[in-house]
């Protein structure tokens, strides 16, 4: 796969931070002015790189012109192994940030994880509260009034609490170093029979909690497991290869800012080995909580000395039947999933079961030992 095929449409004007696998170990790279540069001597991790104000001007080992570079993929392409651009950052996620996704979580809860029961529940809820949720500002007086009415009608849900209440749902999506990048396999549990991709924008913050860039993410979601109980969120969300991020972090600068994130459209394309095709789009203009607010809520009573990444949530919840009528969509092994946005690029992965995805083996201790052997920690303050 050509690297240019997965880059932002205006990549020549962008500054992109990523990670690659080298013969010696993982290395941060900067894509700038049409060249890919290994900056591991400047900063041995992307978390450390994002903490430096001079990152955009970092020097390093030139790896060549972008047009000449190919990317390795789990489906057979050979080339540069492109890792998730995240390493030491905590990987957080916000949920139920769009009205559509709020309704789908309520449906999962009421169906108790049974996909076959979801259609009738969906229709009833859309008729009753779909319009009310769309224009509500979470935590507002109007939202509190709707909440009181829903409670009186017996329609309240823990998912509606985080959709329109004052506090956002913020959870840990994956351990440090456990996310996968563009071209990798993404995993769903073998015991899940109702699951889907979640195409999202991922905001990346420095150690001070300042948003410094954005990427794309696939928050792989197991609807049957979470639907049985919200207390199973960890099992539904955090599994081997279940968090994809990439292809790069686009740094905020004069040409790309949080306003561009707010205006972004995120596209999802799924192509199955069985010939199934699904497409959809998610407009960030419809998010119910501003990205800056979600960052602030993540920082609420916490510190992140290595920075953090935050999935912003999605409005895309596929309901189209794939196979048996009334069962909705679920992944099959071999699905190719493309999450894309014009100014962030393309994050493409192939679906396997978690036990078939490459195991997560490089933890923080292993990374530190690797960097020490390579002599890359000596100059780090």
GROMACS .gro file of N, CA, C and O in nm, residues 85-179:
model
  380
   85UNK      N    1   0.038   0.577   1.630
   85UNK     CA    2   0.121   0.692   1.667
   85UNK      C    3   0.128   0.716   1.816
   85UNK      O    4   0.203   0.804   1.862
   86UNK      N    5   0.054   0.640   1.895
   86UNK     CA    6   0.055   0.654   2.040
   86UNK      C    7   0.153   0.556   2.102
   86UNK      O    8   0.164   0.442   2.057
   87UNK      N    9   0.225   0.599   2.205
   87UNK     CA   10   0.306   0.505   2.281
   87UNK      C   11   0.281   0.519   2.431
   87UNK      O   12   0.206   0.440   2.487
   88UNK      N   13   0.338   0.618   2.498
   88UNK     CA   14   0.323   0.629   2.643
   88UNK      C   15   0.197   0.702   2.687
   88UNK      O   16   0.168   0.709   2.806
   89UNK      N   17   0.121   0.756   2.594
   89UNK     CA   18  -0.001   0.829   2.629
   89UNK      C   19  -0.107   0.733   2.683
   89UNK      O   20  -0.122   0.621   2.634
   90UNK      N   21  -0.181   0.776   2.784
   90UNK     CA   22  -0.299   0.703   2.827
   90UNK      C   23  -0.403   0.710   2.716
   90UNK      O   24  -0.418   0.814   2.651
   91UNK      N   25  -0.476   0.601   2.695
   91UNK     CA   26  -0.573   0.597   2.586
   91UNK      C   27  -0.713   0.597   2.647
   91UNK      O   28  -0.759   0.498   2.702
   92UNK      N   29  -0.779   0.711   2.637
   92UNK     CA   30  -0.912   0.731   2.695
   92UNK      C   31  -1.016   0.741   2.583
   92UNK      O   32  -0.981   0.759   2.466
   93UNK      N   33  -1.141   0.730   2.620
   93UNK     CA   34  -1.249   0.743   2.522
   93UNK      C   35  -1.371   0.805   2.588
   93UNK      O   36  -1.395   0.787   2.708
   94UNK      N   37  -1.445   0.880   2.510
   94UNK     CA   38  -1.571   0.937   2.557
   94UNK      C   39  -1.684   0.868   2.482
   94UNK      O   40  -1.675   0.842   2.362
   95UNK      N   41  -1.791   0.838   2.553
   95UNK     CA   42  -1.901   0.765   2.492
   95UNK      C   43  -2.030   0.844   2.494
   95UNK      O   44  -2.045   0.941   2.570
   96UNK      N   45  -2.122   0.806   2.411
   96UNK     CA   46  -2.256   0.863   2.406
   96UNK      C   47  -2.250   1.014   2.385
   96UNK      O   48  -2.316   1.091   2.454
   97UNK      N   49  -2.171   1.056   2.288
   97UNK     CA   50  -2.154   1.199   2.261
   97UNK      C   51  -2.237   1.247   2.143
   97UNK      O   52  -2.232   1.365   2.109
   98UNK      N   53  -2.313   1.158   2.081
   98UNK     CA   54  -2.405   1.195   1.974
   98UNK      C   55  -2.542   1.138   2.010
   98UNK      O   56  -2.553   1.031   2.071
   99UNK      N   57  -2.649   1.208   1.969
   99UNK     CA   58  -2.785   1.163   2.002
   99UNK      C   59  -2.812   1.023   1.949
   99UNK      O   60  -2.873   0.940   2.018
  100UNK      N   61  -2.766   0.994   1.827
  100UNK     CA   62  -2.790   0.862   1.768
  100UNK      C   63  -2.725   0.753   1.851
  100UNK      O   64  -2.784   0.648   1.878
  101UNK      N   65  -2.599   0.777   1.893
  101UNK     CA   66  -2.531   0.674   1.972
  101UNK      C   67  -2.594   0.660   2.110
  101UNK      O   68  -2.595   0.551   2.167
  102UNK      N   69  -2.648   0.770   2.164
  102UNK     CA   70  -2.718   0.760   2.292
  102UNK      C   71  -2.837   0.666   2.281
  102UNK      O   72  -2.858   0.579   2.366
  103UNK      N   73  -2.915   0.681   2.174
  103UNK     CA   74  -3.030   0.593   2.155
  103UNK      C   75  -2.987   0.448   2.138
  103UNK      O   76  -3.051   0.356   2.191
  104UNK      N   77  -2.879   0.426   2.063
  104UNK     CA   78  -2.834   0.288   2.041
  104UNK      C   79  -2.787   0.223   2.169
  104UNK      O   80  -2.805   0.103   2.191
  105UNK      N   81  -2.724   0.300   2.259
  105UNK     CA   82  -2.682   0.242   2.387
  105UNK      C   83  -2.804   0.206   2.471
  105UNK      O   84  -2.806   0.104   2.539
  106UNK      N   85  -2.908   0.291   2.468
  106UNK     CA   86  -3.031   0.260   2.541
  106UNK      C   87  -3.095   0.133   2.483
  106UNK      O   88  -3.144   0.047   2.557
  107UNK      N   89  -3.091   0.121   2.350
  107UNK     CA   90  -3.147   0.003   2.284
  107UNK      C   91  -3.072  -0.123   2.327
  107UNK      O   92  -3.133  -0.226   2.359
  108UNK      N   93  -2.939  -0.116   2.329
  108UNK     CA   94  -2.859  -0.231   2.374
  108UNK      C   95  -2.900  -0.272   2.516
  108UNK      O   96  -2.915  -0.390   2.548
  109UNK      N   97  -2.915  -0.169   2.601
  109UNK     CA   98  -2.949  -0.195   2.741
  109UNK      C   99  -3.085  -0.261   2.753
  109UNK      O  100  -3.102  -0.361   2.823
  110UNK      N  101  -3.185  -0.209   2.680
  110UNK     CA  102  -3.320  -0.263   2.690
  110UNK      C  103  -3.331  -0.400   2.622
  110UNK      O  104  -3.413  -0.483   2.663
  111UNK      N  105  -3.250  -0.422   2.518
  111UNK     CA  106  -3.250  -0.552   2.450
  111UNK      C  107  -3.166  -0.654   2.524
  111UNK      O  108  -3.166  -0.772   2.489
  112UNK      N  109  -3.092  -0.608   2.626
  112UNK     CA  110  -3.003  -0.695   2.706
  112UNK      C  111  -2.906  -0.773   2.616
  112UNK      O  112  -2.880  -0.891   2.636
  113UNK      N  113  -2.853  -0.701   2.515
  113UNK     CA  114  -2.753  -0.760   2.428
  113UNK      C  115  -2.808  -0.850   2.320
  113UNK      O  116  -2.731  -0.912   2.247
  114UNK      N  117  -2.941  -0.856   2.305
  114UNK     CA  118  -3.003  -0.942   2.204
  114UNK      C  119  -3.030  -0.861   2.078
  114UNK      O  120  -3.123  -0.780   2.073
  115UNK      N  121  -2.952  -0.884   1.971
  115UNK     CA  122  -2.966  -0.807   1.848
  115UNK      C  123  -3.105  -0.824   1.787
  115UNK      O  124  -3.160  -0.730   1.729
  116UNK      N  125  -3.164  -0.942   1.799
  116UNK     CA  126  -3.294  -0.969   1.737
  116UNK      C  127  -3.406  -0.885   1.798
  116UNK      O  128  -3.507  -0.858   1.733
  117UNK      N  129  -3.389  -0.843   1.922
  117UNK     CA  130  -3.494  -0.767   1.990
  117UNK      C  131  -3.479  -0.616   1.969
  117UNK      O  132  -3.565  -0.538   2.012
  118UNK      N  133  -3.373  -0.574   1.901
  118UNK     CA  134  -3.339  -0.432   1.897
  118UNK      C  135  -3.430  -0.349   1.807
  118UNK      O  136  -3.455  -0.232   1.836
  119UNK      N  137  -3.480  -0.405   1.697
  119UNK     CA  138  -3.556  -0.325   1.600
  119UNK      C  139  -3.682  -0.265   1.660
  119UNK      O  140  -3.710  -0.146   1.643
  120UNK      N  141  -3.762  -0.346   1.729
  120UNK     CA  142  -3.886  -0.295   1.787
  120UNK      C  143  -3.858  -0.189   1.893
  120UNK      O  144  -3.927  -0.087   1.901
  121UNK      N  145  -3.755  -0.211   1.973
  121UNK     CA  146  -3.718  -0.115   2.077
  121UNK      C  147  -3.671   0.015   2.012
  121UNK      O  148  -3.707   0.125   2.056
  122UNK      N  149  -3.594   0.004   1.906
  122UNK     CA  150  -3.542   0.122   1.836
  122UNK      C  151  -3.655   0.210   1.785
  122UNK      O  152  -3.654   0.332   1.804
  123UNK      N  153  -3.753   0.150   1.720
  123UNK     CA  154  -3.863   0.227   1.664
  123UNK      C  155  -3.940   0.301   1.772
  123UNK      O  156  -3.974   0.419   1.759
  124UNK      N  157  -3.968   0.232   1.881
  124UNK     CA  158  -4.041   0.295   1.990
  124UNK      C  159  -3.967   0.413   2.051
  124UNK      O  160  -4.027   0.517   2.079
  125UNK      N  161  -3.837   0.398   2.073
  125UNK     CA  162  -3.759   0.506   2.133
  125UNK      C  163  -3.743   0.623   2.037
  125UNK      O  164  -3.746   0.740   2.079
  126UNK      N  165  -3.724   0.596   1.909
  126UNK     CA  166  -3.711   0.705   1.812
  126UNK      C  167  -3.838   0.790   1.809
  126UNK      O  168  -3.832   0.913   1.804
  127UNK      N  169  -3.953   0.724   1.815
  127UNK     CA  170  -4.078   0.798   1.814
  127UNK      C  171  -4.096   0.880   1.942
  127UNK      O  172  -4.153   0.989   1.939
  128UNK      N  173  -4.045   0.827   2.053
  128UNK     CA  174  -4.070   0.893   2.182
  128UNK      C  175  -3.967   1.001   2.215
  128UNK      O  176  -4.004   1.110   2.257
  129UNK      N  177  -3.839   0.974   2.197
  129UNK     CA  178  -3.739   1.070   2.246
  129UNK      C  179  -3.633   1.108   2.144
  129UNK      O  180  -3.545   1.190   2.175
  130UNK      N  181  -3.637   1.055   2.023
  130UNK     CA  182  -3.533   1.085   1.925
  130UNK      C  183  -3.517   1.232   1.898
  130UNK      O  184  -3.408   1.288   1.899
  131UNK      N  185  -3.628   1.302   1.873
  131UNK     CA  186  -3.621   1.445   1.843
  131UNK      C  187  -3.581   1.528   1.963
  131UNK      O  188  -3.515   1.631   1.949
  132UNK      N  189  -3.621   1.484   2.083
  132UNK     CA  190  -3.589   1.561   2.203
  132UNK      C  191  -3.439   1.565   2.231
  132UNK      O  192  -3.386   1.666   2.278
  133UNK      N  193  -3.369   1.456   2.203
  133UNK     CA  194  -3.227   1.448   2.237
  133UNK      C  195  -3.140   1.531   2.142
  133UNK      O  196  -3.038   1.585   2.182
  134UNK      N  197  -3.181   1.541   2.015
  134UNK     CA  198  -3.093   1.592   1.911
  134UNK      C  199  -3.041   1.732   1.939
  134UNK      O  200  -2.924   1.762   1.916
  135UNK      N  201  -3.128   1.819   1.990
  135UNK     CA  202  -3.090   1.960   2.006
  135UNK      C  203  -3.062   2.000   2.150
  135UNK      O  204  -3.045   2.119   2.180
  136UNK      N  205  -3.055   1.902   2.240
  136UNK     CA  206  -3.030   1.935   2.380
  136UNK      C  207  -2.883   1.960   2.408
  136UNK      O  208  -2.796   1.888   2.358
  137UNK      N  209  -2.853   2.062   2.488
  137UNK     CA  210  -2.717   2.083   2.534
  137UNK      C  211  -2.702   2.012   2.668
  137UNK      O  212  -2.775   2.041   2.763
  138UNK      N  213  -2.608   1.916   2.678
  138UNK     CA  214  -2.593   1.840   2.802
  138UNK      C  215  -2.573   1.930   2.923
  138UNK      O  216  -2.496   2.027   2.918
  139UNK      N  217  -2.643   1.898   3.031
  139UNK     CA  218  -2.628   1.974   3.155
  139UNK      C  219  -2.709   2.101   3.162
  139UNK      O  220  -2.709   2.169   3.265
  140UNK      N  221  -2.782   2.136   3.054
  140UNK     CA  222  -2.860   2.260   3.052
  140UNK      C  223  -2.989   2.243   3.131
  140UNK      O  224  -3.030   2.132   3.166
  141UNK      N  225  -3.056   2.357   3.156
  141UNK     CA  226  -3.185   2.354   3.224
  141UNK      C  227  -3.285   2.273   3.142
  141UNK      O  228  -3.363   2.194   3.196
  142UNK      N  229  -3.280   2.290   3.009
  142UNK     CA  230  -3.371   2.216   2.921
  142UNK      C  231  -3.345   2.065   2.930
  142UNK      O  232  -3.439   1.984   2.932
  143UNK      N  233  -3.217   2.029   2.937
  143UNK     CA  234  -3.183   1.886   2.948
  143UNK      C  235  -3.233   1.828   3.079
  143UNK      O  236  -3.282   1.715   3.084
  144UNK      N  237  -3.223   1.905   3.187
  144UNK     CA  238  -3.272   1.858   3.316
  144UNK      C  239  -3.423   1.838   3.313
  144UNK      O  240  -3.477   1.745   3.375
  145UNK      N  241  -3.494   1.926   3.239
  145UNK     CA  242  -3.639   1.913   3.230
  145UNK      C  243  -3.678   1.786   3.154
  145UNK      O  244  -3.770   1.714   3.192
  146UNK      N  245  -3.606   1.758   3.044
  146UNK     CA  246  -3.632   1.636   2.968
  146UNK      C  247  -3.601   1.513   3.053
  146UNK      O  248  -3.675   1.415   3.053
  147UNK      N  249  -3.491   1.521   3.129
  147UNK     CA  250  -3.454   1.411   3.217
  147UNK      C  251  -3.565   1.383   3.318
  147UNK      O  252  -3.604   1.265   3.338
  148UNK      N  253  -3.622   1.488   3.377
  148UNK     CA  254  -3.728   1.469   3.476
  148UNK      C  255  -3.851   1.403   3.412
  148UNK      O  256  -3.914   1.315   3.472
  149UNK      N  257  -3.883   1.444   3.288
  149UNK     CA  258  -3.998   1.387   3.220
  149UNK      C  259  -3.975   1.241   3.185
  149UNK      O  260  -4.065   1.156   3.198
  150UNK      N  261  -3.855   1.208   3.140
  150UNK     CA  262  -3.823   1.070   3.105
  150UNK      C  263  -3.830   0.978   3.227
  150UNK      O  264  -3.876   0.864   3.219
  151UNK      N  265  -3.781   1.029   3.340
  151UNK     CA  266  -3.790   0.951   3.463
  151UNK      C  267  -3.936   0.926   3.499
  151UNK      O  268  -3.975   0.814   3.535
  152UNK      N  269  -4.017   1.031   3.486
  152UNK     CA  270  -4.160   1.017   3.517
  152UNK      C  271  -4.227   0.916   3.424
  152UNK      O  272  -4.321   0.846   3.465
  153UNK      N  273  -4.180   0.908   3.299
  153UNK     CA  274  -4.238   0.815   3.201
  153UNK      C  275  -4.178   0.675   3.208
  153UNK      O  276  -4.214   0.587   3.129
  154UNK      N  277  -4.082   0.654   3.300
  154UNK     CA  278  -4.018   0.524   3.311
  154UNK      C  279  -3.921   0.494   3.199
  154UNK      O  280  -3.891   0.378   3.171
  155UNK      N  281  -3.868   0.599   3.135
  155UNK     CA  282  -3.780   0.581   3.019
  155UNK      C  283  -3.635   0.618   3.048
  155UNK      O  284  -3.554   0.623   2.957
  156UNK      N  285  -3.604   0.646   3.175
  156UNK     CA  286  -3.467   0.690   3.203
  156UNK      C  287  -3.367   0.575   3.190
  156UNK      O  288  -3.401   0.458   3.206
  157UNK      N  289  -3.242   0.609   3.158
  157UNK     CA  290  -3.135   0.511   3.140
  157UNK      C  291  -3.003   0.573   3.184
  157UNK      O  292  -2.983   0.694   3.173
  158UNK      N  293  -2.912   0.489   3.229
  158UNK     CA  294  -2.778   0.538   3.263
  158UNK      C  295  -2.710   0.599   3.141
  158UNK      O  296  -2.625   0.687   3.154
  159UNK      N  297  -2.745   0.553   3.021
  159UNK     CA  298  -2.684   0.609   2.900
  159UNK      C  299  -2.737   0.748   2.870
  159UNK      O  300  -2.665   0.836   2.822
  160UNK      N  301  -2.865   0.771   2.899
  160UNK     CA  302  -2.919   0.905   2.882
  160UNK      C  303  -2.859   1.001   2.985
  160UNK      O  304  -2.845   1.120   2.959
  161UNK      N  305  -2.824   0.950   3.101
  161UNK     CA  306  -2.759   1.034   3.203
  161UNK      C  307  -2.631   1.096   3.148
  161UNK      O  308  -2.607   1.216   3.162
  162UNK      N  309  -2.547   1.014   3.082
  162UNK     CA  310  -2.421   1.069   3.029
  162UNK      C  311  -2.441   1.140   2.896
  162UNK      O  312  -2.355   1.217   2.853
  163UNK      N  313  -2.556   1.115   2.830
  163UNK     CA  314  -2.583   1.183   2.703
  163UNK      C  315  -2.628   1.326   2.726
  163UNK      O  316  -2.586   1.417   2.652
  164UNK      N  317  -2.712   1.351   2.826
  164UNK     CA  318  -2.766   1.486   2.845
  164UNK      C  319  -2.738   1.544   2.983
  164UNK      O  320  -2.769   1.659   3.009
  165UNK      N  321  -2.680   1.464   3.073
  165UNK     CA  322  -2.645   1.515   3.205
  165UNK      C  323  -2.517   1.598   3.202
  165UNK      O  324  -2.452   1.612   3.099
  166UNK      N  325  -2.476   1.653   3.316
  166UNK     CA  326  -2.358   1.741   3.318
  166UNK      C  327  -2.226   1.669   3.300
  166UNK      O  328  -2.127   1.730   3.258
  167UNK      N  329  -2.219   1.539   3.332
  167UNK     CA  330  -2.092   1.467   3.329
  167UNK      C  331  -2.085   1.373   3.210
  167UNK      O  332  -2.173   1.289   3.190
  168UNK      N  333  -1.977   1.387   3.132
  168UNK     CA  334  -1.957   1.299   3.017
  168UNK      C  335  -1.909   1.162   3.061
  168UNK      O  336  -1.850   1.146   3.169
  169UNK      N  337  -1.935   1.062   2.976
  169UNK     CA  338  -1.878   0.930   3.000
  169UNK      C  339  -1.734   0.931   2.948
  169UNK      O  340  -1.709   0.950   2.830
  170UNK      N  341  -1.639   0.911   3.038
  170UNK     CA  342  -1.497   0.902   3.002
  170UNK      C  343  -1.445   0.771   3.059
  170UNK      O  344  -1.459   0.745   3.179
  171UNK      N  345  -1.387   0.687   2.973
  171UNK     CA  346  -1.337   0.559   3.021
  171UNK      C  347  -1.202   0.529   2.957
  171UNK      O  348  -1.161   0.595   2.861
  172UNK      N  349  -1.132   0.432   3.013
  172UNK     CA  350  -1.003   0.391   2.957
  172UNK      C  351  -1.029   0.288   2.848
  172UNK      O  352  -1.088   0.183   2.872
  173UNK      N  353  -0.985   0.320   2.727
  173UNK     CA  354  -1.010   0.233   2.612
  173UNK      C  355  -0.909   0.120   2.604
  173UNK      O  356  -0.944   0.007   2.569
  174UNK      N  357  -0.783   0.149   2.629
  174UNK     CA  358  -0.678   0.047   2.613
  174UNK      C  359  -0.559   0.084   2.700
  174UNK      O  360  -0.539   0.201   2.732
  175UNK      N  361  -0.476  -0.013   2.737
  175UNK     CA  362  -0.355   0.017   2.812
  175UNK      C  363  -0.254   0.095   2.727
  175UNK      O  364  -0.260   0.095   2.604
  176UNK      N  365  -0.162   0.159   2.795
  176UNK     CA  366  -0.050   0.224   2.727
  176UNK      C  367   0.022   0.123   2.638
  176UNK      O  368   0.046   0.008   2.680
  177UNK      N  369   0.051   0.163   2.515
  177UNK     CA  370   0.124   0.084   2.415
  177UNK      C  371   0.043  -0.028   2.351
  177UNK      O  372   0.095  -0.104   2.270
  178UNK      N  373  -0.088  -0.039   2.383
  178UNK     CA  374  -0.166  -0.152   2.333
  178UNK      C  375  -0.244  -0.122   2.206
  178UNK      O  376  -0.305  -0.212   2.149
  179UNK      N  377  -0.247   0.004   2.160
  179UNK     CA  378  -0.323   0.034   2.039
  179UNK      C  379  -0.247  -0.014   1.916
  179UNK      O  380  -0.126  -0.033   1.918
   0.00000   0.00000   0.00000
